[in-house]
mmCIF file of C-alpha atoms and ligand atoms in Angstrom:
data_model
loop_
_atom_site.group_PDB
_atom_site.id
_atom_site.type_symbol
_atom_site.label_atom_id
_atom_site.label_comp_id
_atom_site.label_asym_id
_atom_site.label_seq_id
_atom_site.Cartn_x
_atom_site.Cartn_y
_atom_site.Cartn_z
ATOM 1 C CA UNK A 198 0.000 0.000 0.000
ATOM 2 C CA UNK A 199 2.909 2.485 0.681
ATOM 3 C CA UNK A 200 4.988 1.454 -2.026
ATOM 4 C CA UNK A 201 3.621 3.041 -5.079
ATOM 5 C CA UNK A 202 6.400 4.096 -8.091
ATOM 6 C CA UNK A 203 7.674 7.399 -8.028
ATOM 7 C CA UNK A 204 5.947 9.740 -10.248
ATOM 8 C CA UNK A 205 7.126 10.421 -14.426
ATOM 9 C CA UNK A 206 6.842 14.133 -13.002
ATOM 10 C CA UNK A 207 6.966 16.765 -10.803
ATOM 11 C CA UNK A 208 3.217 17.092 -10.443
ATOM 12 C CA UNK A 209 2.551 18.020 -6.774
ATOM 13 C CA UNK A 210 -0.559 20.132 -7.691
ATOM 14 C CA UNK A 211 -3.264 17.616 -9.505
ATOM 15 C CA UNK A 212 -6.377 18.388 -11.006
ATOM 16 C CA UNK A 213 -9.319 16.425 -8.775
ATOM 17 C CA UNK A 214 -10.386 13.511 -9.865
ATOM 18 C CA UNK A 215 -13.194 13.722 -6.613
ATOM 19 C CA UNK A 216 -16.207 15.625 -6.922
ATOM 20 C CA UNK A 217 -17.026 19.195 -5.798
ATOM 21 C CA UNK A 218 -20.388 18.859 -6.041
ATOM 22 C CA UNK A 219 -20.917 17.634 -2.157
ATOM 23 C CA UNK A 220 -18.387 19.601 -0.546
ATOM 24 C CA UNK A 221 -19.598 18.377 2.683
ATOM 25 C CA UNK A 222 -20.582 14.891 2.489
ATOM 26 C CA UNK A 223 -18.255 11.939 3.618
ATOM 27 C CA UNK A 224 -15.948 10.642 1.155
ATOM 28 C CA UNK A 225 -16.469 7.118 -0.582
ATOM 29 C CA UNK A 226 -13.850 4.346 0.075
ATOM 30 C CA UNK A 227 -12.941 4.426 -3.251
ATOM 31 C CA UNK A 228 -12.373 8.490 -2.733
ATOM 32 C CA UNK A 229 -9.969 8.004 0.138
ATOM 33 C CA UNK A 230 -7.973 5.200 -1.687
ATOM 34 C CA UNK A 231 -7.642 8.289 -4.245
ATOM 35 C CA UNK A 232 -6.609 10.696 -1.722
ATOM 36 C CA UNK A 233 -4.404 8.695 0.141
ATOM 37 C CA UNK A 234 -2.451 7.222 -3.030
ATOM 38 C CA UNK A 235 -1.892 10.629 -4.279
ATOM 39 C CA UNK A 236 -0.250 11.038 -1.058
ATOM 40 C CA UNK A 237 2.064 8.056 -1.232
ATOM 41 C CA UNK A 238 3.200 9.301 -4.610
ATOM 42 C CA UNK A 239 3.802 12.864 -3.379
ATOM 43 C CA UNK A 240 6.079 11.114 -0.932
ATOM 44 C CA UNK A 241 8.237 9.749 -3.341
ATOM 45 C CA UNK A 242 9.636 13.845 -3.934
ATOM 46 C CA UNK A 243 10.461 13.994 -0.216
ATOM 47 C CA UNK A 244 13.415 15.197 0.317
ATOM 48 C CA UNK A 245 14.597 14.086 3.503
ATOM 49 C CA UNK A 246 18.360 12.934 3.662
ATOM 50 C CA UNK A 247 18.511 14.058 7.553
ATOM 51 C CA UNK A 248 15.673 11.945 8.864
ATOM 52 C CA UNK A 249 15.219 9.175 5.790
ATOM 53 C CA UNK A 250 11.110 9.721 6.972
ATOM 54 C CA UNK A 251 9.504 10.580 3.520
ATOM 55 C CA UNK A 252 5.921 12.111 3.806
ATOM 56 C CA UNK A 253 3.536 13.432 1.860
ATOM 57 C CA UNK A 254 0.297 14.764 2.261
ATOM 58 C CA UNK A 255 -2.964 15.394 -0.225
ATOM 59 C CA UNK A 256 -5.391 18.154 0.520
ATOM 60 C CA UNK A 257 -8.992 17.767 -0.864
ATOM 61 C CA UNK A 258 -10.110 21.324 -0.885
ATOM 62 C CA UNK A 259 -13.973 22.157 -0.800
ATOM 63 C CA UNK A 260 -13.859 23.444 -4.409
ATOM 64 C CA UNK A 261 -13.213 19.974 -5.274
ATOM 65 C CA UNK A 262 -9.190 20.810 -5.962
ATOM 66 C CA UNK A 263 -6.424 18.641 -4.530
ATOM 67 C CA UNK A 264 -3.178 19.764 -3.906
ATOM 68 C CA UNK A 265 -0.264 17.813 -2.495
ATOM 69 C CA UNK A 266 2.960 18.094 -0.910
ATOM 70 C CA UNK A 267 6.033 16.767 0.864
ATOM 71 C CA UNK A 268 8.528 16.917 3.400
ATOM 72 C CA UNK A 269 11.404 19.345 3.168
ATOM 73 C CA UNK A 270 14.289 19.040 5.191
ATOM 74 C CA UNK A 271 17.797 21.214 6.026
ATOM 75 C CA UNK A 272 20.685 20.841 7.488
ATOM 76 C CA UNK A 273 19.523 23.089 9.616
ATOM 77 C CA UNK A 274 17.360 20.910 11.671
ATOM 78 C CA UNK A 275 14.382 23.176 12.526
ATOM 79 C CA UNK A 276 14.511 24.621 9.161
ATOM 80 C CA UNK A 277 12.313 21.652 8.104
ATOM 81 C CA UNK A 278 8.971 21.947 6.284
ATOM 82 C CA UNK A 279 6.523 19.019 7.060
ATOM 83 C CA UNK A 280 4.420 18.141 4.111
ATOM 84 C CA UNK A 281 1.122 18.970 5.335
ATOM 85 C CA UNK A 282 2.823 22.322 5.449
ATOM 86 C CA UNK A 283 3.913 22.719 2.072
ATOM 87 C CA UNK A 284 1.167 20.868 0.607
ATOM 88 C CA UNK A 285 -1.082 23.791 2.188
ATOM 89 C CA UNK A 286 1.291 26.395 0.713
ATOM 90 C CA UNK A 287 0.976 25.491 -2.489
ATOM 91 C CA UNK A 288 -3.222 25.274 -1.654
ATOM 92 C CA UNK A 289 -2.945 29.171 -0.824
ATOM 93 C CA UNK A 290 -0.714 30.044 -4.010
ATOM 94 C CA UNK A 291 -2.466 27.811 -6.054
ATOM 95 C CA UNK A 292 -5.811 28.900 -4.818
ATOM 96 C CA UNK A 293 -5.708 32.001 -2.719
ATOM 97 C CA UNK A 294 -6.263 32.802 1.284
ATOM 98 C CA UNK A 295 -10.006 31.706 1.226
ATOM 99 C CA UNK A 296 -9.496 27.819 1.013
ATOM 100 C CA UNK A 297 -11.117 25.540 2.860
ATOM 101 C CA UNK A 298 -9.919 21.732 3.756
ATOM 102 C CA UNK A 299 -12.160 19.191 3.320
ATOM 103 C CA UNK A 300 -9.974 16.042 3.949
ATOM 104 C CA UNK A 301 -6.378 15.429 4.160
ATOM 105 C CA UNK A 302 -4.393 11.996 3.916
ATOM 106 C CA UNK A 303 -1.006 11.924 5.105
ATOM 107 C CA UNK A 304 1.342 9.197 4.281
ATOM 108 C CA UNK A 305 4.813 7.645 4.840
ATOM 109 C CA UNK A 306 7.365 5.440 2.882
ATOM 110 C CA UNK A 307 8.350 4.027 6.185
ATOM 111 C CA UNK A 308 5.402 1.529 6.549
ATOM 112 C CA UNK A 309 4.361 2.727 10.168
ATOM 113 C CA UNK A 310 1.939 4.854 12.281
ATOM 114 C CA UNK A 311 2.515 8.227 12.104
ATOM 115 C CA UNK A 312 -0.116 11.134 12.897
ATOM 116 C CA UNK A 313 0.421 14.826 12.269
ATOM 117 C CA UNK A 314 3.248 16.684 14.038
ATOM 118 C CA UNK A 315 1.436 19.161 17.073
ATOM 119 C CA UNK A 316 2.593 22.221 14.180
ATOM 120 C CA UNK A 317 1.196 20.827 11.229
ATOM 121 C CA UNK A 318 -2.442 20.587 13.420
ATOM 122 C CA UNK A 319 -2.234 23.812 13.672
ATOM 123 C CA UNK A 320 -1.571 24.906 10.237
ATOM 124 C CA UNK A 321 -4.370 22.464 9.091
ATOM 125 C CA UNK A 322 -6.687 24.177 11.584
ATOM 126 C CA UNK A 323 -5.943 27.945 10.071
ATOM 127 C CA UNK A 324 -7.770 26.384 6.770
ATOM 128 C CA UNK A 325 -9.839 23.958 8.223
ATOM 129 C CA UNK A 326 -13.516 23.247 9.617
ATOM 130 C CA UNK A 327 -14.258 21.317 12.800
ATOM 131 C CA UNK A 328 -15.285 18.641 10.673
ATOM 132 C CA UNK A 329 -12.134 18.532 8.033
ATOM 133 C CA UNK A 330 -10.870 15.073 8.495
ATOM 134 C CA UNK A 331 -7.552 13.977 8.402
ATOM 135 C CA UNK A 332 -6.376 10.345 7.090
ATOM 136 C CA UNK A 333 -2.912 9.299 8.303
ATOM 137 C CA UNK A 334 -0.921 5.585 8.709
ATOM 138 C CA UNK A 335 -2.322 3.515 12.078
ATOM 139 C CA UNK A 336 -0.939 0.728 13.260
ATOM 140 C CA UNK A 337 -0.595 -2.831 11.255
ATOM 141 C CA UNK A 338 -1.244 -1.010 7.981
ATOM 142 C CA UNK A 339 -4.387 0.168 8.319
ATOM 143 C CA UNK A 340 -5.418 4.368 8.050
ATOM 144 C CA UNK A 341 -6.874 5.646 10.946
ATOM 145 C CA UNK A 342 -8.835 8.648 10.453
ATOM 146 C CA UNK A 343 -10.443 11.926 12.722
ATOM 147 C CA UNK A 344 -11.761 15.390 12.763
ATOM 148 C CA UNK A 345 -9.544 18.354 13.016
ATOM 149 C CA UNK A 346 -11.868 19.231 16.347
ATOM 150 C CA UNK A 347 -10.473 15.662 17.853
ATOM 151 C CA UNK A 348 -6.720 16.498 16.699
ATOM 152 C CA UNK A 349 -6.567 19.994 17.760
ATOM 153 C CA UNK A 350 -9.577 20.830 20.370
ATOM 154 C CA UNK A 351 -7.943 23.819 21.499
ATOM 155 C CA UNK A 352 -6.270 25.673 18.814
ATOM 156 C CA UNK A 353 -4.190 29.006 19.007
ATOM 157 C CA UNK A 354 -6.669 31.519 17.871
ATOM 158 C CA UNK A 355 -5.372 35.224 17.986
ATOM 159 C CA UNK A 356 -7.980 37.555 19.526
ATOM 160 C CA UNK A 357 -6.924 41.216 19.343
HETATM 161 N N1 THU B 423 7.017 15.188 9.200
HETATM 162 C C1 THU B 423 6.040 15.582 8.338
HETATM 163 O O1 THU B 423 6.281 15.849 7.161
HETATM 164 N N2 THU B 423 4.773 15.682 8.824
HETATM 165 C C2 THU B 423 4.420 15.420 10.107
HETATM 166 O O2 THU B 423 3.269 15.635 10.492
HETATM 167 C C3 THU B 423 5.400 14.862 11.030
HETATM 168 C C4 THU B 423 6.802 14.886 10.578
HETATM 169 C C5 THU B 423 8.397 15.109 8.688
HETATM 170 C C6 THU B 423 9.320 16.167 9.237
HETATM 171 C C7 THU B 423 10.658 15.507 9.090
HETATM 172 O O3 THU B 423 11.186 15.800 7.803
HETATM 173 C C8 THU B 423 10.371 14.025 9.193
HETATM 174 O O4 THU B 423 8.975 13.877 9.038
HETATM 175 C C9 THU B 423 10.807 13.400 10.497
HETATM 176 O O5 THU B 423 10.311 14.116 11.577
#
């Protein structure tokens, strides 16, 4: 499941193949499968010669657009990008500041549980709804899923 072939080309930002026309409604099986390969693939572009942890994340937007993304690392440590990060940079500049995330799947080439880092919860929550749900890697295999209200319950917010 996590061992898809690398891409023919750099195509991190993909045209949907899910519909927009229930921006709200759960996705299908077969719509997750979708989401979640494109992440495995994005994966692939990691580049991550520090940790050898390749990620890669696929944002399904409301509008019906999904746009992926991968880890970035740097020799300078801390100077890392996670993907769901960049994946939901490229959203904005693809897209613009009003995007909303209707489901994210996360994915590793490491073949193990992983959830999203604390930071990356709360970058997801800046674009997100209670009810965005994130897929990410569970244990034996298997994707786990839950709500960006169960991941992040209290968020930063800034009130001025
Ligand atoms: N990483 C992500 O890309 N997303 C996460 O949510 C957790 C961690 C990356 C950062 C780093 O390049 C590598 O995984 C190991 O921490």
């Amino acid at each position: 499941m996590l061992s898809a072939p690398a891409p023919d080309s750099l195509t991190h930002i993909m045209s949907s193949e899910l519909s927009a026309e229930q921006p709200s409604a759960a996705l299908t099986p077969a719509q997750i499968a979708s989401l979640q390969q494109q992440a495995v693939t994005v994966a692939h572009h990691a580049y991550a010669p520090y940790s050898n942890f390749r990620v890669g994340a696929a944002l399904l937007l409301t509008d019906g657009t999904i746009v992926t993304g991968c880890n970035v690392e740097n020799a300078s440590y801390r100077l890392t990008t996670c993907a769901e990060q960049t994946a939901i940079t490229s959203a904005v500049a693809l897209r613009g500041p009003g995007i909303r995330i209707r489901a994210i799947a996360v994915a590793n080439l490491n073949q193990t549980a992983s959830q999203p880092c604390g930071a990356c919860r709360q970058t997801i929550h800046e674009f997100s709804t209670p009810d965005t749900i994130v897929y990410f890697p569970a244990e034996g295999g298997s994707i786990a899923q839950a709500t960006m209200a169960e991941l992040l319950p209290a968020a930063f917010l800034l009130n001025e």
